[in-house]
Amino acid sequence: MQTTNDIRRAFLDFFASTGHEIVASSPLVPHNDPTLMFTNAGMVQFKNAFIGQEKLSYNRATTSQKCERAGGKHNDLENVGYTARHHTFFEMLGNFSFGDYFKADAIEFAWKLVTHEFDLPKEKLLVTVFAEDDQAFDLWQKIAGLPVEKIIRIPTHDNFWSMGETGPCGPCSEIFYDHGEHIPGGPPGSPDENGDRFIEIWNLVFMQYEQIAPDNRVDLPKPSIDTGMGLERISAVLQGTHDNYETDLFQALIQASADATGVEPEGDHGVSHRVIADHLRASAFLIADGVLPSNEGRGYVLRRIMRRAMRHVHLMDCPDPVMFKLVPALMGQMSQAFPELLRAQVLITDTLELEESRFKRTLDRGLKLLAEETETLMAGGELAGEVAFKLYDTFGFPLDLTQDALRREGYGVDLAGFESEMERQKADARAAWAGSGDAVT
């Protein structure tokens, strides 16, 4: 069986053999885009090259990019642990052309990699193209020999990518893998497309236009390529599972969690082990890239992730901190590909232990309050917004931690009430600041 590390290496080596420069992953904190909280795609570090503001020493590249989706517009936090493919941290494999090759070569590279290097059966694959992209449709027929019924035209924005309201944009073509009839779900574009049977494994973006204004789009003088393949997804496919958490890398981390807690990896606490494995990766990589837990910005997102994992440790009746004990297992799986983890190992370990020790002091009291408040709730009811805010303000419970704690019982949170309490506190703080005699800037 190919390990996750083998698959990452095979992808990078394949594109290196076709003249691509292997470029190290950029940090999770973007240096070239203040609009992003975290790096969330492979193209982020190349954004200035794509829009012509930066000249690189190469015109084609390949990367395995660290990505984080746990804050702002891109936020998968609430689903992590409960689904087969949601993560806060993931790796995005990609190949990029900066005005060099275009659709024909991008499709040929992709098809050769998945069917020859990765040896996926052709009959298990299908692709989508943007409905108006006849060129991509014809190329898939010519290069891959796919029948027309395996090339699905999608008329929506799902198959058209743009950097923003203006700037480079273009149609997409996605490669899907069919896990088989025993898995529920339908092909892309069907009513059942959100099932687990047909899984997108690679997205090819053909940047061929520039959006000047909402009704003005022109051809780019040098079209470019930006692709993204989730390492966790392709690893699951190549290892014969539709569940990312059943891959070798995650199984090693889940087993480390089971050993440290003394609780079996499957059964009643299976979700908790998955959450811990995912959040360990996200926390460690953020710390290695210079983010530390705090009460605002990126530091607060890190704290939310850490505390959500720590509540799941608590669910398994562990009296002492656990997360820091799992760091060696993470190093064993990922530090060779990402040596920054090894350099930051002591900081990661100490930060996890300190944060968990501090949170344990208030976790029990907060959960006791939560239990008391839910005793009076009707089935499917909502926790009062002011209670959720008290948990946040007094006991250090991020809102998503409270939501996660209530999820098993089938309860929700009065979000409007929570936001109202938050705004009231901010207004009180502004009034107190204005009355202090200091200038407000």
Coordinates of C-alpha atoms in Angstrom, one line a residue:
M1 CA 0.0 0.0 0.0
Q2 CA 1.2 3.5 -0.8
T3 CA 1.4 5.6 2.3
T4 CA 0.3 9.2 2.4
N5 CA 3.9 10.3 2.4
D6 CA 4.5 8.1 -0.7
I7 CA 1.6 9.7 -2.5
R8 CA 2.8 13.2 -1.8
R9 CA 6.3 12.3 -3.0
A10 CA 5.0 10.6 -6.1
F11 CA 2.9 13.7 -7.1
L12 CA 5.8 16.1 -6.7
D13 CA 8.3 13.8 -8.4
F14 CA 5.9 13.3 -11.4
F15 CA 5.7 17.0 -12.0
A16 CA 9.4 17.6 -11.4
S17 CA 10.0 15.1 -14.2
T18 CA 7.9 17.3 -16.5
G19 CA 9.9 20.4 -15.9
H20 CA 8.1 21.8 -12.8
E21 CA 10.0 23.5 -10.0
I22 CA 9.2 21.8 -6.6
V23 CA 8.3 24.8 -4.4
A24 CA 8.1 24.5 -0.6
S25 CA 4.7 25.1 1.0
S26 CA 4.2 28.7 2.0
P27 CA 3.2 29.4 5.7
L28 CA -0.4 29.1 6.9
V29 CA -0.3 32.9 7.6
P30 CA -0.2 34.5 4.1
H31 CA 2.4 37.2 3.6
N32 CA 1.1 38.5 0.3
D33 CA -2.7 38.8 1.0
P34 CA -4.0 40.7 4.0
T35 CA -7.6 39.7 3.1
L36 CA -7.0 36.1 4.1
M37 CA -6.8 34.9 7.6
F38 CA -5.1 31.6 6.6
T39 CA -3.7 30.1 3.4
N40 CA -6.6 28.0 2.0
A41 CA -5.4 27.0 -1.4
G42 CA -2.2 26.2 -3.3
M43 CA -2.4 29.2 -5.5
V44 CA -2.2 31.7 -2.7
Q45 CA 1.6 32.0 -2.6
F46 CA 1.5 32.5 -6.4
K47 CA -1.2 35.1 -6.5
N48 CA 1.1 38.0 -7.5
A49 CA 2.6 35.9 -10.2
F50 CA -0.8 35.2 -11.7
I51 CA -1.8 38.8 -11.8
G52 CA 1.5 39.9 -13.2
Q53 CA 2.9 41.8 -10.2
E54 CA 5.7 39.3 -9.5
K55 CA 8.2 37.7 -11.9
L56 CA 9.3 34.2 -10.9
S57 CA 12.5 32.4 -11.9
Y58 CA 10.4 29.5 -13.3
N59 CA 7.2 29.3 -15.4
R60 CA 5.8 26.0 -14.0
A61 CA 5.7 24.8 -10.4
T62 CA 4.4 22.1 -8.2
T63 CA 3.7 22.1 -4.4
S64 CA 2.1 20.4 -1.5
Q65 CA 0.6 23.4 0.2
K66 CA -0.4 23.5 3.9
C67 CA -4.0 24.8 4.2
E68 CA -6.3 25.8 7.0
R69 CA -10.1 26.2 6.9
A70 CA -11.3 27.2 10.4
G71 CA -12.2 30.9 10.4
G72 CA -13.9 33.5 8.2
K73 CA -15.6 32.5 5.0
H74 CA -13.8 29.2 4.8
N75 CA -14.7 27.3 7.9
D76 CA -15.1 23.5 8.2
L77 CA -14.7 23.4 12.0
E78 CA -18.3 22.3 13.0
N79 CA -18.2 19.3 10.6
V80 CA -14.8 17.9 11.6
G81 CA -15.0 14.5 13.1
Y82 CA -18.6 13.8 12.0
T83 CA -18.0 13.4 8.2
A84 CA -15.6 11.4 6.1
R85 CA -13.8 14.4 4.5
H86 CA -14.0 17.6 6.6
H87 CA -10.7 18.9 8.1
T88 CA -9.4 22.1 9.6
F89 CA -5.9 21.4 8.2
F90 CA -5.3 19.7 4.9
E91 CA -2.7 19.5 2.2
M92 CA -3.4 20.7 -1.4
L93 CA -1.2 19.1 -4.1
G94 CA -1.0 21.3 -7.1
N95 CA 0.7 22.1 -10.4
F96 CA 0.9 25.6 -11.9
S97 CA 1.7 27.2 -15.2
F98 CA 2.5 30.9 -15.4
G99 CA 1.8 31.7 -19.0
D100 CA 3.6 28.5 -20.1
Y101 CA 1.3 25.5 -21.0
F102 CA -2.4 25.5 -21.0
K103 CA -5.5 23.2 -21.3
A104 CA -4.1 20.4 -23.4
D105 CA -1.0 19.8 -21.4
A106 CA -2.8 20.3 -18.0
I107 CA -5.4 17.6 -19.0
E108 CA -2.7 15.3 -20.4
F109 CA -0.6 15.6 -17.2
A110 CA -3.6 15.0 -15.0
W111 CA -4.8 12.0 -16.9
K112 CA -1.3 10.4 -17.1
L113 CA -0.8 10.8 -13.3
V114 CA -4.1 9.4 -12.2
T115 CA -4.2 6.5 -14.7
H116 CA -0.6 5.5 -15.0
E117 CA 1.4 6.7 -12.0
F118 CA -1.5 6.2 -9.5
D119 CA -3.0 3.3 -11.7
L120 CA -6.6 4.3 -11.1
P121 CA -9.0 2.3 -13.3
K122 CA -10.3 4.5 -16.2
E123 CA -13.8 3.1 -15.8
K124 CA -13.9 4.6 -12.3
L125 CA -13.2 8.1 -13.4
L126 CA -15.4 10.8 -14.9
V127 CA -14.9 14.5 -15.4
T128 CA -16.9 17.8 -15.4
V129 CA -16.3 20.8 -17.5
F130 CA -17.9 24.3 -17.6
A131 CA -21.0 24.1 -19.8
E132 CA -19.6 26.6 -22.3
D133 CA -16.0 25.2 -22.4
D134 CA -16.2 23.2 -25.6
Q135 CA -12.4 23.1 -25.9
A136 CA -12.0 21.3 -22.6
F137 CA -14.8 18.9 -23.5
D138 CA -13.1 18.0 -26.8
L139 CA -9.7 17.6 -25.2
W140 CA -11.0 15.1 -22.6
Q141 CA -12.4 13.1 -25.5
K142 CA -9.2 13.3 -27.5
I143 CA -6.6 12.8 -24.7
A144 CA -8.4 10.5 -22.2
G145 CA -10.7 8.8 -24.7
L146 CA -13.7 9.4 -22.4
P147 CA -17.1 8.8 -23.8
V148 CA -19.5 11.8 -23.8
E149 CA -21.5 10.4 -21.0
K150 CA -18.4 10.6 -18.7
I151 CA -17.8 14.3 -19.5
I152 CA -20.5 16.3 -17.7
R153 CA -21.2 19.9 -18.5
I154 CA -21.9 22.0 -15.4
P155 CA -23.5 25.4 -16.0
T156 CA -23.0 26.8 -12.5
H157 CA -20.2 28.7 -10.7
D158 CA -19.0 25.4 -9.4
N159 CA -17.1 25.0 -12.7
F160 CA -16.0 28.6 -13.1
W161 CA -13.3 30.1 -10.9
S162 CA -12.6 33.7 -10.2
M163 CA -10.1 35.4 -7.9
G164 CA -12.6 38.1 -7.0
E165 CA -15.0 40.6 -8.6
T166 CA -12.2 41.6 -10.9
G167 CA -9.0 39.9 -12.0
P168 CA -8.0 36.5 -13.5
C169 CA -10.8 33.9 -13.9
G170 CA -11.7 31.0 -16.0
P171 CA -13.5 27.7 -16.4
C172 CA -12.7 24.6 -14.3
S173 CA -12.6 20.9 -15.0
E174 CA -12.9 18.4 -12.2
I175 CA -11.9 14.8 -12.0
F176 CA -14.2 12.5 -10.0
Y177 CA -13.7 9.0 -8.7
D178 CA -16.6 6.6 -8.4
H179 CA -16.4 4.6 -5.2
G180 CA -19.1 2.2 -6.4
E181 CA -22.8 1.5 -6.1
H182 CA -22.5 0.4 -2.4
I183 CA -21.9 4.0 -1.4
P184 CA -24.9 6.4 -1.5
G185 CA -24.7 9.4 -3.9
G186 CA -25.1 10.5 -7.5
P187 CA -22.8 12.0 -10.1
P188 CA -22.0 15.7 -10.2
G189 CA -24.9 17.8 -11.4
S190 CA -27.5 15.3 -10.1
P191 CA -29.8 15.8 -7.1
D192 CA -27.7 13.3 -5.1
E193 CA -24.4 14.8 -5.9
N194 CA -23.5 15.5 -2.3
G195 CA -23.4 11.8 -1.4
D196 CA -20.1 10.0 -0.9
R197 CA -20.1 7.8 -4.0
F198 CA -18.6 10.3 -6.5
I199 CA -15.7 12.2 -5.0
E200 CA -13.9 15.1 -6.6
I201 CA -10.2 14.3 -6.5
W202 CA -8.7 17.1 -8.7
N203 CA -9.7 20.5 -9.9
L204 CA -8.1 22.0 -12.9
V205 CA -8.6 25.8 -13.3
F206 CA -8.0 27.3 -16.7
M207 CA -7.2 31.0 -16.1
Q208 CA -7.9 32.4 -19.5
Y209 CA -9.8 35.6 -18.9
E210 CA -9.5 38.8 -16.9
Q211 CA -12.7 40.2 -15.4
I212 CA -12.5 44.0 -15.9
A213 CA -16.0 44.8 -14.7
P214 CA -19.2 42.7 -14.0
D215 CA -20.1 42.9 -17.7
N216 CA -16.6 43.1 -19.2
R217 CA -14.4 40.1 -19.5
V218 CA -11.4 39.9 -21.9
D219 CA -8.9 37.2 -22.9
L220 CA -5.6 37.0 -20.9
P221 CA -2.6 37.5 -23.1
K222 CA -0.9 34.5 -21.4
P223 CA -3.4 32.0 -20.0
S224 CA -2.3 30.1 -16.9
I225 CA -3.0 26.9 -15.0
D226 CA -3.9 26.4 -11.3
T227 CA -4.8 22.9 -10.1
G228 CA -5.6 21.5 -6.7
M229 CA -5.8 17.9 -5.5
G230 CA -6.5 17.2 -1.8
L231 CA -3.8 14.8 -0.5
E232 CA -6.2 13.3 2.1
R233 CA -8.8 12.6 -0.6
I234 CA -6.5 11.0 -3.1
S235 CA -4.8 9.0 -0.3
A236 CA -8.2 7.6 0.7
V237 CA -8.9 6.6 -2.9
L238 CA -5.5 4.9 -3.4
Q239 CA -5.8 3.1 0.0
G240 CA -9.3 1.7 -0.9
T241 CA -11.5 3.7 1.4
H242 CA -14.0 6.6 1.0
D243 CA -13.1 7.9 4.5
N244 CA -10.1 10.2 4.9
Y245 CA -9.8 9.2 8.6
E246 CA -9.2 5.6 7.6
T247 CA -6.0 6.4 5.8
D248 CA -2.6 5.5 7.3
L249 CA -1.7 9.0 8.5
F250 CA -4.9 9.5 10.4
Q251 CA -5.0 6.0 11.7
A252 CA -1.6 6.5 13.3
L253 CA -2.8 9.7 15.0
I254 CA -6.1 8.1 16.1
Q255 CA -4.2 5.1 17.5
A256 CA -1.9 7.5 19.4
S257 CA -5.0 9.2 20.8
A258 CA -6.4 5.9 21.8
D259 CA -3.2 4.8 23.5
A260 CA -2.9 8.1 25.4
T261 CA -6.5 8.1 26.6
G262 CA -6.9 4.4 27.2
V263 CA -10.1 4.5 25.1
E264 CA -10.7 2.3 22.1
P265 CA -10.4 4.1 18.7
E266 CA -13.8 2.8 17.5
G267 CA -17.1 2.8 19.2
D268 CA -18.8 5.6 21.3
H269 CA -15.7 7.8 21.2
G270 CA -14.7 7.3 17.6
V271 CA -15.8 10.9 16.7
S272 CA -13.7 12.3 19.6
H273 CA -10.5 10.5 18.4
R274 CA -11.1 11.9 14.9
V275 CA -11.5 15.4 16.2
I276 CA -8.4 15.1 18.3
A277 CA -6.3 13.8 15.3
D278 CA -7.5 16.6 13.0
H279 CA -7.2 19.4 15.5
L280 CA -3.7 18.2 16.6
R281 CA -2.5 18.7 13.0
A282 CA -4.1 22.1 12.7
S283 CA -2.8 23.3 16.1
A284 CA 0.7 22.1 15.6
F285 CA 1.1 23.6 12.1
L286 CA -0.3 26.9 13.2
I287 CA 2.1 27.1 16.2
A288 CA 5.0 26.1 14.0
D289 CA 4.1 29.0 11.6
G290 CA 4.1 31.5 14.5
V291 CA 0.5 31.6 15.7
L292 CA -0.1 31.3 19.5
P293 CA -3.4 31.0 21.3
S294 CA -5.0 34.4 22.2
N295 CA -8.4 36.1 22.4
E296 CA -8.4 37.7 19.0
G297 CA -7.6 37.1 15.3
R298 CA -5.7 34.1 14.3
G299 CA -4.7 33.3 17.9
Y300 CA -8.4 33.0 18.8
V301 CA -9.1 30.6 15.9
L302 CA -6.2 28.4 17.2
R303 CA -7.6 28.6 20.7
R304 CA -11.0 27.5 19.4
I305 CA -9.5 24.5 17.6
M306 CA -7.4 23.5 20.7
R307 CA -10.3 23.8 23.1
R308 CA -12.7 21.9 20.9
A309 CA -10.2 19.0 20.9
M310 CA -9.6 19.3 24.6
R311 CA -13.4 19.0 25.3
H312 CA -13.3 15.7 23.4
V313 CA -10.4 14.6 25.6
H314 CA -12.6 15.5 28.6
L315 CA -15.5 13.4 27.2
M316 CA -13.2 10.3 27.6
D317 CA -12.7 11.1 31.3
C318 CA -9.0 11.9 31.1
P319 CA -8.0 13.7 34.3
D320 CA -4.7 15.0 32.8
P321 CA -3.7 16.9 29.6
V322 CA -3.4 14.6 26.6
M323 CA -2.8 16.6 23.5
F324 CA 0.9 17.3 24.1
K325 CA 1.5 13.6 24.4
L326 CA 0.5 13.0 20.8
V327 CA 3.1 15.4 19.3
P328 CA 5.7 12.6 18.8
A329 CA 3.2 10.6 16.7
L330 CA 2.6 13.7 14.5
M331 CA 6.3 14.2 14.1
G332 CA 6.7 10.6 13.0
Q333 CA 4.1 11.1 10.3
M334 CA 4.8 14.6 9.0
S335 CA 8.1 16.2 10.1
Q336 CA 10.1 14.7 7.2
A337 CA 7.9 16.6 4.7
F338 CA 7.6 19.6 6.9
P339 CA 10.8 20.1 8.9
E340 CA 9.4 23.3 10.5
L341 CA 7.4 20.9 12.7
L342 CA 10.6 19.5 14.1
R343 CA 12.1 22.9 14.7
A344 CA 9.0 23.9 16.6
Q345 CA 8.5 20.6 18.5
V346 CA 9.3 22.0 21.9
L347 CA 7.1 25.1 21.4
I348 CA 4.2 23.0 20.1
T349 CA 4.4 20.6 23.0
D350 CA 4.7 23.3 25.7
T351 CA 1.9 25.4 24.2
L352 CA -0.5 22.4 24.0
E353 CA 0.2 21.3 27.6
L354 CA -0.1 24.8 29.0
E355 CA -3.4 25.6 27.2
E356 CA -5.0 22.3 28.1
S357 CA -4.0 22.7 31.8
R358 CA -5.4 26.2 31.9
F359 CA -8.7 25.2 30.2
K360 CA -9.3 22.3 32.5
R361 CA -9.7 24.7 35.4
T362 CA -12.9 26.1 33.9
L363 CA -14.1 23.3 31.6
D364 CA -15.8 21.3 34.4
R365 CA -17.7 24.4 35.7
G366 CA -18.8 25.4 32.3
L367 CA -20.0 22.0 31.4
K368 CA -21.9 21.8 34.7
L369 CA -23.7 25.1 33.8
L370 CA -24.5 23.7 30.3
A371 CA -25.9 20.5 31.8
E372 CA -28.1 22.5 34.2
E373 CA -29.5 24.7 31.4
T374 CA -30.3 21.9 29.0
E375 CA -32.3 20.0 31.6
T376 CA -35.2 22.3 30.9
L377 CA -34.9 22.3 27.1
M378 CA -37.5 20.6 25.0
A379 CA -36.3 18.1 22.3
G380 CA -34.7 20.0 19.5
G381 CA -34.7 23.2 21.5
E382 CA -32.2 26.0 21.6
L383 CA -29.9 27.1 24.4
A384 CA -30.5 30.8 25.4
G385 CA -28.1 33.2 23.7
E386 CA -27.2 34.8 27.1
V387 CA -26.2 31.4 28.5
A388 CA -24.0 30.7 25.5
F389 CA -22.5 34.1 25.9
K390 CA -21.8 33.5 29.6
L391 CA -20.1 30.2 28.7
Y392 CA -18.0 32.2 26.2
D393 CA -17.3 35.2 28.5
T394 CA -16.9 33.6 31.9
F395 CA -15.7 30.0 31.1
G396 CA -13.8 30.5 27.9
F397 CA -16.1 28.4 25.8
P398 CA -15.9 29.4 22.1
L399 CA -19.4 29.4 20.6
D400 CA -18.6 26.4 18.3
L401 CA -17.4 24.4 21.4
T402 CA -20.9 25.0 23.0
Q403 CA -22.6 24.0 19.7
D404 CA -20.5 20.9 19.4
A405 CA -21.3 19.9 23.0
L406 CA -25.0 20.3 22.4
R407 CA -24.9 18.5 19.0
R408 CA -25.0 15.0 20.5
E409 CA -28.2 15.9 22.5
G410 CA -29.9 17.4 19.4
Y411 CA -30.0 21.0 20.7
G412 CA -29.0 24.2 19.0
V413 CA -28.0 27.7 20.2
D414 CA -30.0 31.0 19.9
L415 CA -27.4 32.6 17.7
A416 CA -29.2 35.9 17.4
G417 CA -29.3 36.1 21.2
F418 CA -25.6 35.3 21.5
E419 CA -24.7 38.0 18.9
S420 CA -26.9 40.5 20.7
E421 CA -25.1 39.8 24.0
M422 CA -21.8 40.1 22.2
E423 CA -22.8 43.5 20.7
R424 CA -24.0 44.7 24.0
Q425 CA -20.6 43.9 25.6
K426 CA -18.8 45.7 22.8
A427 CA -21.1 48.8 23.2
D428 CA -20.5 48.8 27.0
A429 CA -16.7 48.6 26.4
R430 CA -16.8 51.5 23.9
A431 CA -18.8 53.6 26.4
A432 CA -16.4 52.8 29.2
W433 CA -13.5 53.7 26.9
A434 CA -15.0 56.9 25.8
G435 CA -15.7 57.9 29.4
S436 CA -12.1 57.3 30.5
G437 CA -10.9 60.6 29.0
D438 CA -8.6 58.9 26.6
A439 CA -8.9 59.7 22.9
V440 CA -10.6 57.1 20.8
T441 CA -8.6 56.4 17.6

